[in-house]
Structure formats: structure tokens, C-alpha cells
């Protein structure tokens, strides 16, 4: 890219999260990813460059090993003219959702990351004329904690996402709870995956976005403004799934198209398109934890119908979901078992602050850092080395619990598919596809106390407000208490 000739008019707002803001090029298949900071948090250009270098190194030397070369795009750092960045910032400001404007895009350093535009197929450099559909899923944590350090039994039964939903609705983050359960999505069972994906389509929150030719057509632009009109979605999707049938319309057609979409997403999620170095590193036997979540609407429906056995077919080893789950499962001790180890590291650093860089707490994220992550022993020998390994593994797990999966699909002819360019088949269309993972920024060491507190809040809220109401015995107890209160009233 010729940085001297950068023109803000060739770029447009693409999206943002809590840490970064992304703009896409109008003709080329690239995006720029800028860091975001709260106003007044003045970072020097050097600090920003160092932060970005860490992100790139972490993707290149660590996450590629876990996920595989083809799934991870670490990108490169680019230095941009400050004038271009300022103009771009002004241009895109009106497009930004209000809920994300508590942080400002960095316009002072001139540094950004340049990445392939993952809403496009990765085989083309330029925006190609053929239609492209892209589905972005932020699947969140797909397993139930199996650690013996867990103090509340409910955490062995209900997954964090399902519990957290209730706290988020109570806090006003979302209007309604979603029926999506990540444990169903990661089960590898097609029926359960279908239910999970349908639930995501019903209540996308920040877990699902759909792009057509690089433009967002479905999902939440803002926390308050969510598009969940299936008829509108079906109108967009029809040319992809039923290219020659112009007559089909109405609710039946909408349902058929949505079903086709879910089918294709399931097939791509289960496909194996890459091998990776950590491929044989099995963090935990799947059988160790519970393979279903008691709060999942799918599970509840089965129980209502008198069926108690939830199928978990298991994920094919090569697929991205499997790799994501394995990385997530590096959280072997749960935050409850991890927190005392974090405190051990903290104490050590208080005594020996100069050791912070030797211990690679803030990088560099290189080969040596990766090698140390491979020790999966859970036997605590009381050393700082053990505590540090578990802390770093936990940070990787947290990163994998918050990453997103991008699936890009484009209709193709039979002779266009090859081993390099795999295909999935829907009833009327053959799609060539690519699957990628994004937002693999390592979670900061400093966020661990926050994770510990949040975990307590999520569980306590669920126990007090949700489980107590769901459980007939508990709700009976609450009623009795209410009766007592009445007796105690002055009359
Ligand atoms: O803690 P969680 O599970 O709510 O995850 C946070 C996400 O909320 P979510 O539950 O997905 O709506 C949150 O997403 P939103 O900003 O709410 O869209 C961020 O991804 C946050 O990451 P970071 O701390 O900014 O790096 C995420 O925080 P981390 O816990 O991953 O640090
Ligand atoms: N390489 C890419 N190609 C296409 N779109 C991208 C790319 N990187 C990011 N995006 C889009 O920009 C959005 C924000 O990016 P990203 O998830 O990296 O932000 P974040 O601030 O790190 O997220 P979080 O809130 O999870 O911390 C993504 O949800 C995705 O839609």
C-alpha cells in the first residue's frame, strides 16, 4: 500500500468493538484496524506501536500454532500520514454507534494494523464482482467448567454464557435474553448446532453479524438497533440459495432460506481446512466436563418431551470450532483455581519487579512464550513457574473465549472447487468458502481480578434471581418466606 497517497475517501467505516475500530477499503480486500482509548488516556506513539507489535507477534507466533496457519491472519503494522488519519476519523465519526463512542479512535500515533478483509474470500486481492456472503460468529465459551476448584455447583451445570445473559438483561445491555447456548454450538451434534444457530439468528446481540458483499445486512449495528427481520434477510439471501427461482416467496420461503443458511454454516463450521502445530495437544478429554448446559432451551425442550439423553457427537479434530474449544479449555482451573495463582505471581512481582520482563508478562510473544504454554500439568508444586504457566494459559483461553469466526461464502461452479478452495453444497447452490478467526488480541494480565469479580457477580445473580425462580423447591421456599413477611407486618 502506498501510504503517501492515502485518501480517506477510498475508505469506509466497517465496524468496531471495545478495543479497536475497523475501516475497509472500497476497492481492495483490506481493512485498517485502529486501536481505541478512553478520552484523556494519553498513550505515546511508542506505547501504541509496542502494543500493536505485541498483537501481531501474538497472532504470528502463538495463535497460529493453536489454530493453524490458514485460519489466522496476523496482519502487519502500517504507519499512516497523520493528516489522513485525522480526516478519516472525522469522516467515519457519524457512522459510529453511540454505545461505542465512549472511546476514541487513536489519531495521534499514526499506527494501525493492515489486515485482509475477512468478509471477502481470501483467494482474491481485489473486490471481485461475484456475490459474497459472510457470517461472523462470536461463539463465546463452549464448555462447562470441570475444575474441582469451582465452589458453586451451578457452574458445573449451567454455562457462563447462559448465566451471564440474565445479568446483561438486568443491566440493560440487551432487551431480551438469547436462547443461544455455546455448549450446543460446540457439541458437534448437527441438531444442537442447528438450534444454536437459529437462536443466534433470532437474537443476534453481539454474537452474530451477516455481511453481503462486505456490507452489514443483519445483526446489531448498535446495542439498541438490531436487525432481526427474517423476511428481509431471506430477500438478501434468496439469490444465493435459489438463484433461478424468482417465484418462491412468503413465510415458507423465508423459513426454507434460513434453514439452508443454517445448514451451510454448520457444514463450514465442521469442515477441516487446516492443520496446526498444537493439533495433537489435547487439553482435556471432552468426557471430563458435562457436555450439555442445563439452561439450554434445546435441553429443556428434550427434558419436557421426556428425553434425557443429549447427544454430543463431538467435533471433527481439524475444524476451527474444535481448535477454538481446545484453546478455551486451557482454562483448566477455572478463575476460582486461577486467582490464587495470579496472587502468587503478583506477590512475587511486588518483591522482584524487575523480573516482570524476564517472565514475559507483557511479551515478547515469541516462540519461547509459546513453548512454555505446552505444559498442561495441573499438579501445583508451589513454584512461581507453575503459577505463571497457568496464568498465561488462562489468558490464551480468555482470548479464545472472546474471538470471532468469519465464514465467507461465494456461489461457484463445480470445476472451481479444489483442495485449496473447498466447497459446501446447499440444495441448489455450491459455495466455495473460507473460514478465519479474528480478534485474537491476548487478554491483559491485569484483567484477571476483574474476571474473578465478574464471575462471582454472574453466578450470584443467577442463583438469587433465576435459578431460585426456576426451581420448584426453591420457589416454594421463597413463597413461604413471603408469607412470613406478611405475618410480621404491623396490623
Ligand atoms: O467478559 P465478557 O464475557 O462479557 O466478554 C467481554 C465482551 O462482552 P460480551 O459478553 O461478549 O458481550 C466485550 O464485548 P462488547 O464490547 O460488549 O461487544 C468485549 O469483547 C470484552 O473484551 P475486552 O475486555 O474489551 O478485550 C470481553 O471481555 P473479556 O472478558 O473477554 O475480557
Ligand atoms: N480483518 C477483518 N476483516 C473484516 N472485518 C473485520 C476484520 N477485523 C475486524 N473486523 C470487523 O470489525 C469488528 C471489530 O473488530 P474486533 O472484533 O477486532 O474489535 P475489538 O474491539 O477487538 O473487539 P472486542 O469488543 O471483542 O474486544 C469485528 O466484529 C468485525 O466485524
PDB file of C-alpha atoms and ligand atoms in Angstrom, residues 18-19 100 138 140 160 164 168 173 206 398 402 443 451 454, ligand 1:
ATOM      1  CA  UNK A  18     -14.428  -2.412  22.669  1.00  0.00           C
ATOM      2  CA  UNK A  19     -10.743  -2.180  21.771  1.00  0.00           C
ATOM      3  CA  UNK A 100     -19.139   2.641  21.230  1.00  0.00           C
ATOM      4  CA  UNK A 138     -18.598 -14.683  18.300  1.00  0.00           C
ATOM      5  CA  UNK A 140     -18.044 -17.418  23.428  1.00  0.00           C
ATOM      6  CA  UNK A 160     -21.303 -18.995  31.755  1.00  0.00           C
ATOM      7  CA  UNK A 164     -24.412 -14.072  32.017  1.00  0.00           C
ATOM      8  CA  UNK A 168     -26.812  -8.473  30.909  1.00  0.00           C
ATOM      9  CA  UNK A 173     -27.181  -4.253  27.906  1.00  0.00           C
ATOM     10  CA  UNK A 206     -23.049  -9.070  19.558  1.00  0.00           C
ATOM     11  CA  UNK A 398      -9.885 -15.989  27.661  1.00  0.00           C
ATOM     12  CA  UNK A 402     -13.844 -13.863  23.049  1.00  0.00           C
ATOM     13  CA  UNK A 443      -6.200 -10.553  27.159  1.00  0.00           C
ATOM     14  CA  UNK A 451     -12.614 -11.695  35.717  1.00  0.00           C
ATOM     15  CA  UNK A 454     -17.353 -10.696  37.329  1.00  0.00           C
TER      16      UNK A 454
HETATM   17  O1  LIG B   1     -16.363 -10.775  29.885  1.00  0.00           O
HETATM   18  P1  LIG B   1     -17.354 -10.984  28.805  1.00  0.00           P
HETATM   19  O2  LIG B   1     -17.634 -12.437  28.556  1.00  0.00           O
HETATM   20  O3  LIG B   1     -18.586 -10.187  28.964  1.00  0.00           O
HETATM   21  O4  LIG B   1     -16.679 -10.526  27.407  1.00  0.00           O
HETATM   22  C1  LIG B   1     -16.453  -9.158  27.051  1.00  0.00           C
HETATM   23  C2  LIG B   1     -17.292  -8.858  25.828  1.00  0.00           C
HETATM   24  O5  LIG B   1     -18.659  -8.867  26.205  1.00  0.00           O
HETATM   25  P2  LIG B   1     -19.716  -9.951  25.721  1.00  0.00           P
HETATM   26  O6  LIG B   1     -20.012 -10.791  26.913  1.00  0.00           O
HETATM   27  O7  LIG B   1     -19.128 -10.729  24.591  1.00  0.00           O
HETATM   28  O8  LIG B   1     -20.906  -9.154  25.315  1.00  0.00           O
HETATM   29  C3  LIG B   1     -16.979  -7.476  25.267  1.00  0.00           C
HETATM   30  O9  LIG B   1     -17.739  -7.329  24.089  1.00  0.00           O
HETATM   31  P3  LIG B   1     -18.610  -5.985  23.867  1.00  0.00           P
HETATM   32  O10 LIG B   1     -17.639  -4.850  23.960  1.00  0.00           O
HETATM   33  O11 LIG B   1     -19.634  -5.965  24.939  1.00  0.00           O
HETATM   34  O12 LIG B   1     -19.203  -6.161  22.496  1.00  0.00           O
HETATM   35  C4  LIG B   1     -15.502  -7.353  24.914  1.00  0.00           C
HETATM   36  O13 LIG B   1     -15.212  -8.269  23.878  1.00  0.00           O
HETATM   37  C5  LIG B   1     -14.639  -7.650  26.124  1.00  0.00           C
HETATM   38  O14 LIG B   1     -13.295  -7.725  25.687  1.00  0.00           O
HETATM   39  P4  LIG B   1     -12.225  -6.614  26.131  1.00  0.00           P
HETATM   40  O15 LIG B   1     -12.140  -6.725  27.623  1.00  0.00           O
HETATM   41  O16 LIG B   1     -12.746  -5.324  25.650  1.00  0.00           O
HETATM   42  O17 LIG B   1     -10.971  -7.064  25.446  1.00  0.00           O
HETATM   43  C6  LIG B   1     -14.985  -9.011  26.737  1.00  0.00           C
HETATM   44  O18 LIG B   1     -14.280  -9.099  27.965  1.00  0.00           O
HETATM   45  P5  LIG B   1     -13.255 -10.261  28.340  1.00  0.00           P
HETATM   46  O19 LIG B   1     -13.856 -10.967  29.469  1.00  0.00           O
HETATM   47  O20 LIG B   1     -13.089 -11.149  27.147  1.00  0.00           O
HETATM   48  O21 LIG B   1     -12.025  -9.523  28.673  1.00  0.00           O
END
